């Protein structure tokens, strides 16, 4: 192989002999040729060319090292360029910038990048693989945390819906009527007005306007209990005189119970139930002993197959289950339900409609059971076992679910499923297994042999209340008309 020897510009026009490796080896002294051949100049190139090449390579290496150090100290894909929120980016190192006395900011060179006197190369540091954009984003995403749960403040929307669960159309009509009367400031109605409206109910001639007048009368003439010493006796005496010691109120209640039938229009039934609510709320002393008549009225009015009537009956029933003595309430509810089921189904209705009232009564029994002590419930269960057993084997699914909820309520009070199944001996093994599953689902299992920790977990009552609300919603859904 032959290469052309270097030449200057002055000699560019002259022909230059071609040099060969054999000629270079022959013209070099032995000692010098041997050393350069094994080390840096195997081709016998002139010394200036070799030194320039080595110097260029060294400068190139130094420049590459400086760029690598700059990239390590200031990566190209910084969090600021990635548009990541400042709250998620790590704090900038204090050594990256520094302020001068004049307030201007000077960029501090990366650590190890400044050259030391007498040295041409930067201080070597171990190479580090820079973080790419993907890994930086994943690391920032991993730093996200869920917001802490909100504590305190206003109630959640679910709690507000629970508080307003009774605000159906009939309840809103009641509020609107009372607020309108309060705004107008009309004079209190007279006894003659009460007698005229009562006569209209007795002769089946009452209309919505007369029902509204009776509602305002009951809301204004309250019968305050004598057991409350904080109340003034003057309003109670005035109300007693207006109601003629309760005789006029008795005539009104009897006329109302006969007047309200499922065949009446929806407006009549709505305002009639509003009147019934005002009588329970404001003349409770005169309504004592009439709870059985109220429940019987509610059972029959549900044949109307109207959602507003069903929702109103649920609200009135819940008011009774919380105010009436639980033993007395359980007794009258059970007897009213048995009388209702013994009656034939009206020709204008259907067995499905009666099933809704049947489930309505079983839910009332379950609510009373939850208020009983376990000792009293053990005495009452034998009277209920036939009704509960038949209902649990009813052909209607809604009736079976309502009966199961009443039995679950009894188990929550007793915590003794062995005794409960003894009282319900007529049940088949299949029904007992189903009830055992439901007890476990609602956290109502009592102490079981061979199982430690017989106490039921918290929340069993809450689960049962949710189940009863679900069943109430189903009983309030009107049936499809054929």
Coordinates of C-alpha atoms in Angstrom, one line a residue, residues 32-343:
X32 CA 13.5 5.1 16.8
X33 CA 11.5 3.1 14.2
X34 CA 11.1 0.2 16.6
X35 CA 9.7 2.3 19.4
X36 CA 7.2 4.2 17.3
X37 CA 6.0 1.2 15.5
X38 CA 5.0 -0.5 18.7
X39 CA 3.5 2.7 20.3
X40 CA 2.1 5.7 18.4
X41 CA 3.5 5.9 14.9
X42 CA 3.3 2.5 13.1
X43 CA 2.9 4.3 9.7
X44 CA 6.0 6.5 10.2
X45 CA 3.9 9.6 9.8
X46 CA 5.6 12.9 10.4
X47 CA 5.4 14.1 14.1
X48 CA 3.4 17.3 13.5
X49 CA 0.5 15.4 11.9
X50 CA 0.4 12.9 14.8
X51 CA 0.4 15.6 17.5
X52 CA -2.4 17.5 15.7
X53 CA -4.5 14.4 15.5
X54 CA -3.9 13.5 19.2
X55 CA -4.7 17.1 20.3
X56 CA -7.9 17.1 18.2
X57 CA -9.0 13.8 19.8
X58 CA -8.3 15.1 23.3
X59 CA -10.2 18.3 22.7
X60 CA -13.1 16.3 21.3
X61 CA -13.2 14.0 24.3
X62 CA -13.0 17.0 26.6
X63 CA -15.9 18.7 24.8
X64 CA -18.0 15.5 25.0
X65 CA -17.3 15.2 28.7
X66 CA -18.3 18.8 29.3
X67 CA -21.6 18.3 27.4
X68 CA -22.3 15.1 29.4
X69 CA -21.7 17.0 32.6
X70 CA -24.0 19.8 31.5
X71 CA -26.8 17.3 30.6
X72 CA -26.4 15.5 33.9
X73 CA -26.6 18.7 35.9
X74 CA -29.4 20.3 33.8
X75 CA -31.4 17.6 32.0
X76 CA -33.3 18.5 28.9
X77 CA -36.7 17.2 30.1
X78 CA -37.1 19.2 33.3
X79 CA -40.4 19.2 35.2
X80 CA -40.9 22.8 34.2
X81 CA -40.8 21.9 30.5
X82 CA -43.2 19.0 31.1
X83 CA -45.8 21.4 32.5
X84 CA -46.2 19.4 35.7
X85 CA -47.7 21.4 38.7
X86 CA -45.1 23.0 40.9
X87 CA -46.6 21.2 43.9
X88 CA -45.5 17.9 42.5
X89 CA -42.0 18.8 41.3
X90 CA -39.1 18.3 43.7
X91 CA -37.6 21.4 45.2
X92 CA -35.0 23.0 43.1
X93 CA -31.6 22.6 44.5
X94 CA -30.3 25.6 46.3
X95 CA -26.9 25.1 44.6
X96 CA -28.3 25.7 41.1
X97 CA -28.6 29.5 41.4
X98 CA -27.2 32.2 43.6
X99 CA -28.0 35.8 44.0
X100 CA -25.4 38.5 43.7
X101 CA -25.2 41.6 45.9
X102 CA -26.9 43.6 43.2
X103 CA -29.9 41.3 43.1
X104 CA -29.2 39.7 39.7
X105 CA -29.2 35.9 39.4
X106 CA -26.1 34.2 38.2
X107 CA -26.0 30.6 36.9
X108 CA -23.7 28.5 39.0
X109 CA -21.7 25.9 37.0
X110 CA -22.5 22.3 37.8
X111 CA -20.5 20.7 40.5
X112 CA -17.3 19.3 39.2
X113 CA -17.6 21.2 36.0
X114 CA -15.2 24.1 36.9
X115 CA -11.7 23.6 35.7
X116 CA -9.0 23.6 38.2
X117 CA -5.8 25.7 37.6
X118 CA -3.2 23.9 35.6
X119 CA -5.6 21.2 34.4
X120 CA -7.2 21.2 31.0
X121 CA -9.8 18.5 31.7
X122 CA -12.8 18.5 34.0
X123 CA -12.9 16.4 37.0
X124 CA -14.2 13.0 36.0
X125 CA -17.4 11.7 37.7
X126 CA -19.0 8.3 37.4
X127 CA -21.5 8.2 34.5
X128 CA -25.2 8.2 35.4
X129 CA -28.0 7.2 33.2
X130 CA -30.3 10.2 32.8
X131 CA -34.0 9.9 33.5
X132 CA -36.1 9.9 30.4
X133 CA -39.4 11.7 30.1
X134 CA -41.6 8.6 30.6
X135 CA -39.9 7.6 33.9
X136 CA -40.2 11.2 35.1
X137 CA -43.9 11.3 34.4
X138 CA -44.5 7.9 36.0
X139 CA -42.6 9.1 39.1
X140 CA -44.7 12.3 39.3
X141 CA -47.9 10.3 38.8
X142 CA -47.0 8.0 41.7
X143 CA -46.7 11.0 43.9
X144 CA -50.4 11.8 43.6
X145 CA -52.5 11.1 46.7
X146 CA -56.2 11.0 47.3
X147 CA -57.7 14.0 49.0
X148 CA -58.6 13.4 52.6
X149 CA -62.2 12.8 53.4
X150 CA -64.2 15.9 54.2
X151 CA -65.1 16.1 57.9
X152 CA -67.7 18.5 59.3
X153 CA -69.6 21.1 57.6
X154 CA -72.9 20.7 55.9
X155 CA -74.6 17.3 55.5
X156 CA -74.1 15.3 52.4
X157 CA -76.7 15.1 49.7
X158 CA -77.6 11.5 50.7
X159 CA -78.3 12.7 54.3
X160 CA -80.4 15.6 52.9
X161 CA -82.4 13.2 50.8
X162 CA -83.0 11.0 53.9
X163 CA -84.2 14.0 55.8
X164 CA -86.6 14.9 53.0
X165 CA -87.8 11.4 52.2
X166 CA -91.4 12.3 53.3
X167 CA -91.7 15.4 51.1
X168 CA -93.9 13.9 48.5
X169 CA -96.6 15.8 46.7
X170 CA -99.1 15.5 49.6
X171 CA -96.6 16.7 52.1
X172 CA -95.6 19.7 49.9
X173 CA -99.3 20.6 49.6
X174 CA -99.6 20.6 53.4
X175 CA -96.6 22.9 53.7
X176 CA -97.9 25.3 51.0
X177 CA -101.3 25.5 52.6
X178 CA -100.0 26.2 56.1
X179 CA -97.5 28.9 54.8
X180 CA -100.2 30.5 52.8
X181 CA -102.5 30.8 55.8
X182 CA -99.7 32.2 57.9
X183 CA -98.9 34.8 55.3
X184 CA -102.5 35.9 54.8
X185 CA -103.1 36.1 58.6
X186 CA -106.7 35.1 58.4
X187 CA -108.9 35.2 61.5
X188 CA -109.2 31.8 63.3
X189 CA -112.2 29.8 62.0
X190 CA -115.3 29.6 64.1
X191 CA -117.2 26.6 65.6
X192 CA -119.9 27.1 63.0
X193 CA -117.3 26.5 60.3
X194 CA -116.2 23.3 62.0
X195 CA -119.8 22.0 62.2
X196 CA -120.5 22.8 58.6
X197 CA -117.4 20.9 57.4
X198 CA -118.2 18.0 59.7
X199 CA -121.7 17.9 58.3
X200 CA -120.3 17.9 54.8
X201 CA -118.2 14.8 55.6
X202 CA -121.1 13.0 57.1
X203 CA -123.3 13.6 54.1
X204 CA -120.6 12.8 51.5
X205 CA -120.7 16.3 50.2
X206 CA -117.4 17.7 51.4
X207 CA -114.9 19.1 48.8
X208 CA -111.3 20.1 48.8
X209 CA -112.0 23.6 50.2
X210 CA -113.8 22.2 53.2
X211 CA -110.9 19.8 53.8
X212 CA -108.5 22.7 53.7
X213 CA -110.6 24.6 56.3
X214 CA -110.5 21.5 58.6
X215 CA -106.7 21.3 58.2
X216 CA -106.3 24.9 59.3
X217 CA -108.7 24.3 62.2
X218 CA -106.6 21.4 63.5
X219 CA -103.3 23.3 63.0
X220 CA -104.6 26.2 65.1
X221 CA -106.5 24.6 68.0
X222 CA -103.9 22.4 69.5
X223 CA -104.6 20.1 72.4
X224 CA -101.5 20.4 74.6
X225 CA -100.7 17.7 77.1
X226 CA -101.3 18.5 80.7
X227 CA -98.1 16.6 81.7
X228 CA -95.9 19.3 80.1
X229 CA -95.4 22.0 82.7
X230 CA -93.5 24.3 80.3
X231 CA -96.7 24.9 78.3
X232 CA -99.2 27.6 79.2
X233 CA -102.6 26.3 80.2
X234 CA -104.5 29.1 78.5
X235 CA -104.1 27.7 74.9
X236 CA -105.1 24.3 76.2
X237 CA -108.2 25.6 77.8
X238 CA -109.2 27.6 74.7
X239 CA -108.7 24.5 72.5
X240 CA -110.7 22.3 74.9
X241 CA -113.5 24.8 74.8
X242 CA -113.4 24.9 71.0
X243 CA -113.5 21.1 70.7
X244 CA -116.1 20.9 73.5
X245 CA -113.9 18.7 75.6
X246 CA -113.3 16.4 72.6
X247 CA -116.8 15.6 71.6
X248 CA -116.7 17.7 68.4
X249 CA -113.3 16.2 67.6
X250 CA -114.8 12.7 68.0
X251 CA -117.6 13.6 65.5
X252 CA -115.0 14.9 63.1
X253 CA -112.8 11.9 63.2
X254 CA -115.7 9.4 62.8
X255 CA -117.0 11.4 59.8
X256 CA -113.5 11.5 58.2
X257 CA -112.9 7.7 58.6
X258 CA -116.3 7.0 56.9
X259 CA -115.8 9.6 54.2
X260 CA -112.3 8.5 53.0
X261 CA -112.6 5.5 50.7
X262 CA -110.4 4.2 47.9
X263 CA -113.0 5.4 45.3
X264 CA -112.4 9.1 46.0
X265 CA -110.4 11.3 43.8
X266 CA -106.7 11.8 44.3
X267 CA -107.1 15.3 45.6
X268 CA -109.7 14.3 48.1
X269 CA -107.5 11.5 49.4
X270 CA -104.4 13.7 49.6
X271 CA -106.1 16.4 51.6
X272 CA -107.9 13.9 53.7
X273 CA -104.7 12.3 54.7
X274 CA -103.2 15.7 55.4
X275 CA -106.1 16.3 57.7
X276 CA -105.5 12.9 59.4
X277 CA -101.8 13.8 59.9
X278 CA -102.8 17.2 61.5
X279 CA -105.2 15.4 63.9
X280 CA -102.5 12.9 64.9
X281 CA -99.9 15.7 65.3
X282 CA -101.9 18.4 67.1
X283 CA -104.7 16.5 68.8
X284 CA -102.9 13.4 69.9
X285 CA -104.6 13.4 73.3
X286 CA -108.0 13.0 71.5
X287 CA -106.6 10.4 69.2
X288 CA -105.6 7.9 71.9
X289 CA -107.4 4.7 71.5
X290 CA -108.1 5.3 67.8
X291 CA -104.9 3.8 66.5
X292 CA -106.6 0.6 65.4
X293 CA -109.1 2.7 63.3
X294 CA -106.3 4.6 61.8
X295 CA -104.4 1.5 60.7
X296 CA -107.6 -0.1 59.3
X297 CA -108.2 3.1 57.3
X298 CA -104.7 3.0 55.9
X299 CA -105.0 -0.6 54.9
X300 CA -108.1 0.0 52.8
X301 CA -107.0 3.3 51.3
X302 CA -104.0 1.6 49.7
X303 CA -106.5 -0.1 47.4
X304 CA -106.6 3.2 45.6
X305 CA -103.3 2.2 43.9
X306 CA -101.9 5.8 44.0
X307 CA -98.3 6.6 44.9
X308 CA -99.2 9.7 46.9
X309 CA -101.7 7.8 49.0
X310 CA -99.1 5.0 49.6
X311 CA -96.4 7.4 50.6
X312 CA -98.8 9.3 52.9
X313 CA -99.8 6.0 54.6
X314 CA -96.2 5.1 55.1
X315 CA -95.5 8.4 56.8
X316 CA -98.5 8.1 59.1
X317 CA -97.6 4.5 59.9
X318 CA -94.0 5.4 60.8
X319 CA -95.3 8.2 63.1
X320 CA -97.4 5.7 64.9
X321 CA -94.6 3.1 65.3
X322 CA -92.4 5.8 66.9
X323 CA -95.0 7.3 69.3
X324 CA -97.3 4.5 70.4
X325 CA -96.3 2.2 73.1
X326 CA -94.5 -0.8 71.4
X327 CA -96.5 -3.5 73.1
X328 CA -99.8 -1.9 72.5
X329 CA -98.8 -0.9 69.0
X330 CA -97.7 -4.4 68.1
X331 CA -100.9 -5.8 69.4
X332 CA -103.3 -3.5 67.5
X333 CA -101.2 -3.7 64.3
X334 CA -101.3 -7.5 64.3
X335 CA -105.0 -7.6 65.0
X336 CA -105.7 -5.0 62.3
X337 CA -103.7 -6.9 59.8
X338 CA -105.5 -10.2 60.5
X339 CA -108.9 -8.5 60.2
X340 CA -107.8 -7.0 56.9
X341 CA -106.6 -10.3 55.5
X342 CA -109.8 -12.0 56.5
X343 CA -111.9 -9.6 54.4

